[in-house]
Amino acid sequence: MKKKIISAAAVLVLTIGTCSAAMASDTGGPITGRLKSHGAIVYEDADSEVVINSLDLYMLAEQADQTRANVAKQLGKMHTFFTTGQGTALKNGGRIGVSYTEPSGKDFVDPLTLDLNTLVEGIAASQRFSSDVRDYGYPAGTILYQKADGTMTTHRGTENLPELHIKMAKPENLSAGTAAWVNGELILGTGTDNQTYMEKGKSAAAADGAGNLGSIFQNFNTVGGWMGGFHGTLPYTFTPGKSVLMVFDGPLDATFDGANLPDSAVTGTMFSMFYWQNNQHPSIKVKVQSPQAGFNAILLLKEW
């Protein structure tokens, strides 16, 4: 009887091992559809009984098939898809690769045809960095450009914009407090790049002598530099009898001395405009709102 039990155990180990190996290397579809075993083998004597039932094999095969389907479904939620079309090649996938955009019907891969090694590669690829524009939804050959304000565009236009190359994000590239998985590592943004672009914008505005409206009002005088929090007489001598137009380039409110209020005013979200017809005063007093959330204002002025 002891020899029979050892033989039965060997058969059981062999069948379970075969089922596991099928998941690891087979690409022929569902395992349950190709099992040939049926019935049960029973060894018994007066003291013990050993049963090898084919239903156990079908249960293991169903679990293996369901595991493959669940892994592929979860990868899809992470925007990683197995495909026979354009994608990143896998070492163990044969002609199967992974794509970060959902493939079309003809390129779809049935997860039950994937072996274990391919599934493992797909999991690793879900956090892999890619420099291919196609993985971000752009057509093959698309060239990316970086505008002066740091934003990205696919149109170079007439500005001769520099070409932008896709690279892995670092903590300094992300806004402060934002997080992202990058090549398998969870990183937290510090906001350094945002601060750099803000400083560049301020420097450019100061160099141009104006803010966003500087290119429009090129013949205007810039008075006083950054005006946020200014309270007093403007450092400019006006010619009595001339009309005056003032533009505060920035989202700050400005109020004027009651003895010399503007004849008309236009206020917007990012600028304010004030007009005096035949101003009779050599000086004008103003109170400007303090800088808000990092925003300031520049005063552009013209008289005629």
XYZ file of N, CA, C and O in Angstrom, residues 154-249:
384
model
N 2.654 71.512 -30.460
C 3.110 70.721 -31.610
C 3.284 71.600 -32.844
O 3.599 71.095 -33.917
N 3.071 72.912 -32.692
C 3.173 73.843 -33.814
C 4.355 74.790 -33.581
O 4.362 75.574 -32.635
N 5.312 74.733 -34.469
C 6.489 75.576 -34.314
C 6.197 77.018 -34.710
O 6.733 77.959 -34.132
N 5.320 77.194 -35.692
C 4.945 78.532 -36.139
C 6.139 79.296 -36.687
O 7.093 78.730 -37.237
N 6.102 80.608 -36.505
C 7.178 81.472 -37.005
C 8.125 81.899 -35.890
O 8.998 82.725 -36.111
N 7.943 81.341 -34.682
C 8.736 81.769 -33.542
C 10.058 81.019 -33.414
O 10.842 81.289 -32.511
N 10.277 80.019 -34.282
C 11.498 79.218 -34.230
C 11.684 78.606 -32.840
O 12.741 78.721 -32.216
N 10.641 77.954 -32.354
C 10.657 77.384 -31.012
C 11.624 76.204 -30.932
O 11.790 75.451 -31.895
N 12.256 76.003 -29.767
C 13.167 74.866 -29.611
C 12.396 73.552 -29.525
O 11.280 73.502 -28.998
N 13.004 72.504 -30.055
C 12.373 71.194 -30.006
C 12.402 70.666 -28.573
O 13.361 70.868 -27.831
N 11.329 69.971 -28.189
C 11.196 69.456 -26.828
C 11.314 67.938 -26.857
O 10.623 67.263 -27.620
N 12.205 67.396 -26.048
C 12.413 65.949 -25.984
C 11.779 65.403 -24.705
O 11.957 65.978 -23.624
N 11.056 64.297 -24.829
C 10.396 63.696 -23.673
C 11.454 63.096 -22.750
O 12.339 62.365 -23.185
N 11.353 63.391 -21.484
C 12.302 62.871 -20.505
C 11.570 62.513 -19.218
O 10.441 62.944 -18.983
N 12.227 61.715 -18.395
C 11.621 61.308 -17.134
C 11.471 62.500 -16.203
O 12.372 63.342 -16.104
N 10.325 62.577 -15.541
C 10.083 63.654 -14.589
C 10.905 63.432 -13.320
O 11.155 62.299 -12.901
N 11.321 64.539 -12.721
C 12.005 64.534 -11.436
C 11.175 65.361 -10.462
O 10.278 66.109 -10.878
N 11.448 65.260 -9.169
C 10.646 66.029 -8.197
C 10.563 67.511 -8.517
O 9.509 68.128 -8.358
N 11.653 68.098 -9.032
C 11.644 69.532 -9.311
C 10.792 69.893 -10.528
O 10.430 71.047 -10.732
N 10.441 68.884 -11.353
C 9.623 69.156 -12.534
C 8.141 69.242 -12.216
O 7.367 69.795 -13.007
N 7.706 68.694 -11.081
C 6.290 68.638 -10.734
C 5.921 69.788 -9.801
O 6.743 70.268 -9.030
N 4.655 70.212 -9.886
C 4.166 71.252 -8.987
C 4.275 70.775 -7.547
O 4.156 69.575 -7.260
N 4.512 71.694 -6.648
C 4.703 71.350 -5.244
C 3.487 70.588 -4.704
O 2.347 71.005 -4.872
N 3.764 69.450 -4.083
C 2.697 68.663 -3.476
C 2.029 67.670 -4.391
O 1.199 66.881 -3.949
N 2.366 67.671 -5.685
C 1.799 66.681 -6.605
C 2.727 65.479 -6.666
O 3.942 65.610 -6.520
N 2.147 64.299 -6.891
C 2.937 63.070 -6.890
C 2.694 62.277 -8.166
O 1.651 62.420 -8.810
N 3.655 61.443 -8.536
C 3.517 60.624 -9.746
C 4.448 59.423 -9.652
O 5.510 59.485 -9.008
N 4.022 58.334 -10.283
C 4.909 57.180 -10.440
C 5.766 57.417 -11.675
O 5.257 57.698 -12.751
N 7.073 57.322 -11.534
C 7.992 57.533 -12.642
C 8.984 56.371 -12.683
O 9.822 56.211 -11.788
N 8.849 55.552 -13.718
C 9.741 54.411 -13.910
C 9.806 53.520 -12.669
O 10.869 53.086 -12.239
N 8.636 53.295 -12.071
C 8.556 52.416 -10.917
C 8.817 53.076 -9.582
O 8.779 52.414 -8.548
N 9.069 54.378 -9.569
C 9.362 55.088 -8.322
C 8.317 56.173 -8.089
O 7.966 56.927 -8.997
N 7.818 56.262 -6.878
C 6.847 57.286 -6.508
C 7.600 58.542 -6.073
O 8.408 58.502 -5.141
N 7.362 59.663 -6.790
C 8.073 60.905 -6.474
C 7.074 61.996 -6.110
O 5.926 61.979 -6.535
N 7.543 62.959 -5.315
C 6.716 64.072 -4.847
C 7.285 65.374 -5.388
O 8.481 65.650 -5.248
N 6.429 66.188 -6.028
C 6.874 67.425 -6.653
C 7.285 68.493 -5.646
O 6.678 68.627 -4.576
N 8.318 69.264 -6.015
C 8.806 70.355 -5.168
C 8.413 71.727 -5.706
O 8.537 72.723 -5.001
N 7.978 71.809 -6.981
C 7.567 73.087 -7.560
C 8.708 73.963 -8.027
O 8.498 75.131 -8.365
N 9.929 73.420 -8.097
C 11.097 74.220 -8.469
C 10.964 74.805 -9.869
O 11.256 75.983 -10.097
N 10.534 73.989 -10.821
C 10.407 74.472 -12.200
C 9.384 75.594 -12.306
O 9.577 76.570 -13.045
N 8.270 75.462 -11.575
C 7.253 76.514 -11.606
C 7.832 77.841 -11.137
O 7.573 78.904 -11.721
N 8.625 77.780 -10.074
C 9.236 78.997 -9.544
C 10.215 79.586 -10.549
O 10.289 80.813 -10.726
N 10.951 78.710 -11.243
C 11.916 79.173 -12.238
C 11.217 79.909 -13.371
O 11.654 80.987 -13.798
N 10.103 79.349 -13.871
C 9.363 80.006 -14.952
C 8.761 81.327 -14.497
O 8.694 82.290 -15.250
N 8.347 81.384 -13.228
C 7.798 82.630 -12.702
C 8.859 83.716 -12.675
O 8.626 84.862 -13.067
N 10.060 83.330 -12.232
C 11.145 84.301 -12.179
C 11.555 84.752 -13.571
O 11.874 85.918 -13.800
N 11.550 83.807 -14.526
C 11.872 84.170 -15.910
C 10.858 85.163 -16.452
O 11.203 86.116 -17.149
N 9.583 84.930 -16.122
C 8.547 85.847 -16.582
C 8.713 87.236 -16.009
O 8.567 88.240 -16.702
N 9.056 87.305 -14.715
C 9.266 88.604 -14.091
C 10.465 89.326 -14.706
O 10.438 90.525 -14.955
N 11.542 88.561 -14.956
C 12.741 89.161 -15.542
C 12.471 89.687 -16.937
O 12.904 90.775 -17.315
N 11.700 88.886 -17.714
C 11.376 89.320 -19.080
C 10.515 90.571 -19.058
O 10.692 91.487 -19.857
N 9.575 90.601 -18.106
C 8.702 91.772 -18.011
C 9.502 93.009 -17.642
O 9.299 94.092 -18.194
N 10.427 92.851 -16.696
C 11.242 93.989 -16.286
C 12.143 94.459 -17.423
O 12.348 95.652 -17.636
N 12.675 93.491 -18.188
C 13.556 93.848 -19.300
C 12.797 94.568 -20.401
O 13.302 95.490 -21.039
N 11.564 94.146 -20.615
C 10.756 94.788 -21.651
C 10.172 96.114 -21.188
O 9.690 96.905 -21.994
N 10.212 96.349 -19.867
C 9.599 97.553 -19.317
C 8.096 97.439 -19.263
O 7.389 98.428 -19.148
N 7.563 96.219 -19.383
C 6.118 96.030 -19.350
C 5.820 94.591 -19.011
O 6.706 93.740 -18.986
N 4.535 94.323 -18.728
C 4.104 92.968 -18.467
C 3.523 92.354 -19.717
O 4.059 92.511 -20.809
N 2.382 91.715 -19.599
C 1.778 91.036 -20.741
C 1.361 91.992 -21.849
O 1.272 91.612 -23.006
N 1.086 93.247 -21.509
C 0.595 94.203 -22.503
C 1.699 95.058 -23.110
O 1.435 95.955 -23.900
N 2.925 94.764 -22.734
C 4.037 95.604 -23.182
C 4.179 95.676 -24.687
O 4.481 96.734 -25.248
N 3.944 94.554 -25.372
C 4.105 94.552 -26.830
C 3.009 95.359 -27.513
O 3.184 95.823 -28.629
N 1.857 95.525 -26.846
C 0.754 96.287 -27.432
C 0.978 97.779 -27.243
O 0.793 98.583 -28.158
N 1.409 98.160 -26.028
C 1.602 99.568 -25.705
C 3.100 99.928 -25.746
O 3.683 100.372 -24.768
N 3.718 99.698 -26.900
C 5.156 99.881 -27.029
C 5.588 101.339 -26.881
O 6.714 101.611 -26.483
N 4.731 102.292 -27.204
C 5.105 103.701 -27.138
C 4.738 104.349 -25.803
O 4.824 105.565 -25.659
N 4.331 103.549 -24.851
C 3.975 104.063 -23.534
C 5.211 104.143 -22.634
O 6.182 103.395 -22.815
N 5.162 105.016 -21.668
C 6.210 105.114 -20.656
C 5.913 104.131 -19.524
O 4.759 103.933 -19.141
N 6.960 103.525 -19.014
C 6.824 102.676 -17.841
C 7.213 103.498 -16.617
O 8.310 104.047 -16.555
N 6.309 103.543 -15.650
C 6.513 104.425 -14.496
C 6.550 103.612 -13.207
O 5.628 102.840 -12.920
N 7.651 103.748 -12.452
C 7.691 103.214 -11.098
C 8.025 101.753 -10.915
O 8.056 101.285 -9.793
N 8.275 100.983 -11.976
C 8.586 99.558 -11.798
C 7.376 98.777 -11.307
O 6.239 99.071 -11.670
N 7.613 97.792 -10.453
C 6.502 97.021 -9.894
C 5.697 97.918 -8.957
O 6.226 98.507 -8.023
N 4.367 97.980 -9.183
C 3.526 98.954 -8.498
C 2.712 98.382 -7.340
O 2.012 99.128 -6.657
N 2.763 97.082 -7.110
C 1.990 96.475 -6.038
C 2.304 97.115 -4.685
O 3.459 97.185 -4.269
N 1.269 97.631 -4.003
C 1.450 98.247 -2.698
C 1.840 99.708 -2.735
O 2.027 100.334 -1.675
N 1.972 100.300 -3.935
C 2.363 101.718 -4.035
C 1.237 102.612 -3.499
O 0.056 102.403 -3.772
N 1.635 103.664 -2.755
C 0.647 104.611 -2.187
C 1.290 105.990 -2.135
O 2.205 106.220 -1.349
N 0.864 106.892 -3.032
C 1.439 108.225 -3.047
C 1.363 108.863 -4.419
O 0.568 108.465 -5.283
N 2.220 109.865 -4.637
C 2.252 110.597 -5.908
C 3.116 109.843 -6.908
O 4.238 109.428 -6.597
N 2.598 109.657 -8.105
C 3.351 108.946 -9.136
C 4.632 109.708 -9.482
O 4.627 110.954 -9.573
N 5.738 109.013 -9.678
C 7.009 109.665 -10.020
C 7.056 110.093 -11.488
O 7.909 109.625 -12.265
N 6.148 110.940 -11.848
C 6.062 111.407 -13.231
C 5.433 112.803 -13.216
O 4.443 113.042 -12.522
N 6.001 113.731 -14.007
C 5.464 115.101 -14.096
C 4.589 115.215 -15.339
O 5.068 115.051 -16.474
N 3.297 115.451 -15.120
C 2.337 115.543 -16.214
C 2.300 116.970 -16.775
O 2.570 117.945 -16.067
N 1.976 117.090 -18.045
C 1.827 118.394 -18.702
C 0.363 118.812 -18.647
O -0.483 118.156 -19.276
N 0.025 119.846 -17.875
C -1.370 120.267 -17.790
C -1.964 120.561 -19.158
O -1.302 121.139 -20.037
N -3.218 120.145 -19.352
C -3.907 120.368 -20.612
C -3.836 119.190 -21.560
O -4.567 119.157 -22.555
N -2.958 118.198 -21.279
C -2.861 117.019 -22.146
C -3.740 115.889 -21.602
O -3.970 115.782 -20.389
N -4.202 115.067 -22.516
C -4.968 113.886 -22.105
C -4.006 112.797 -21.635
O -2.858 112.701 -22.112
N -4.473 111.942 -20.725
C -3.623 110.903 -20.118
C -4.347 109.557 -20.180
O -5.548 109.469 -19.895
N -3.593 108.531 -20.525
C -4.099 107.160 -20.466
C -3.132 106.329 -19.630
O -1.934 106.272 -19.929
N -3.628 105.713 -18.563
C -2.823 104.845 -17.711
C -3.340 103.418 -17.817
O -4.557 103.188 -17.815
N -2.417 102.477 -17.887
C -2.766 101.055 -17.910
C -1.964 100.342 -16.832
O -0.724 100.358 -16.861
N -2.647 99.740 -15.874
C -1.987 98.894 -14.880
C -2.019 97.460 -15.402
O -3.082 96.831 -15.457
N -0.866 96.986 -15.812
C -0.737 95.655 -16.404
C -0.542 94.638 -15.277
O 0.571 94.341 -14.865
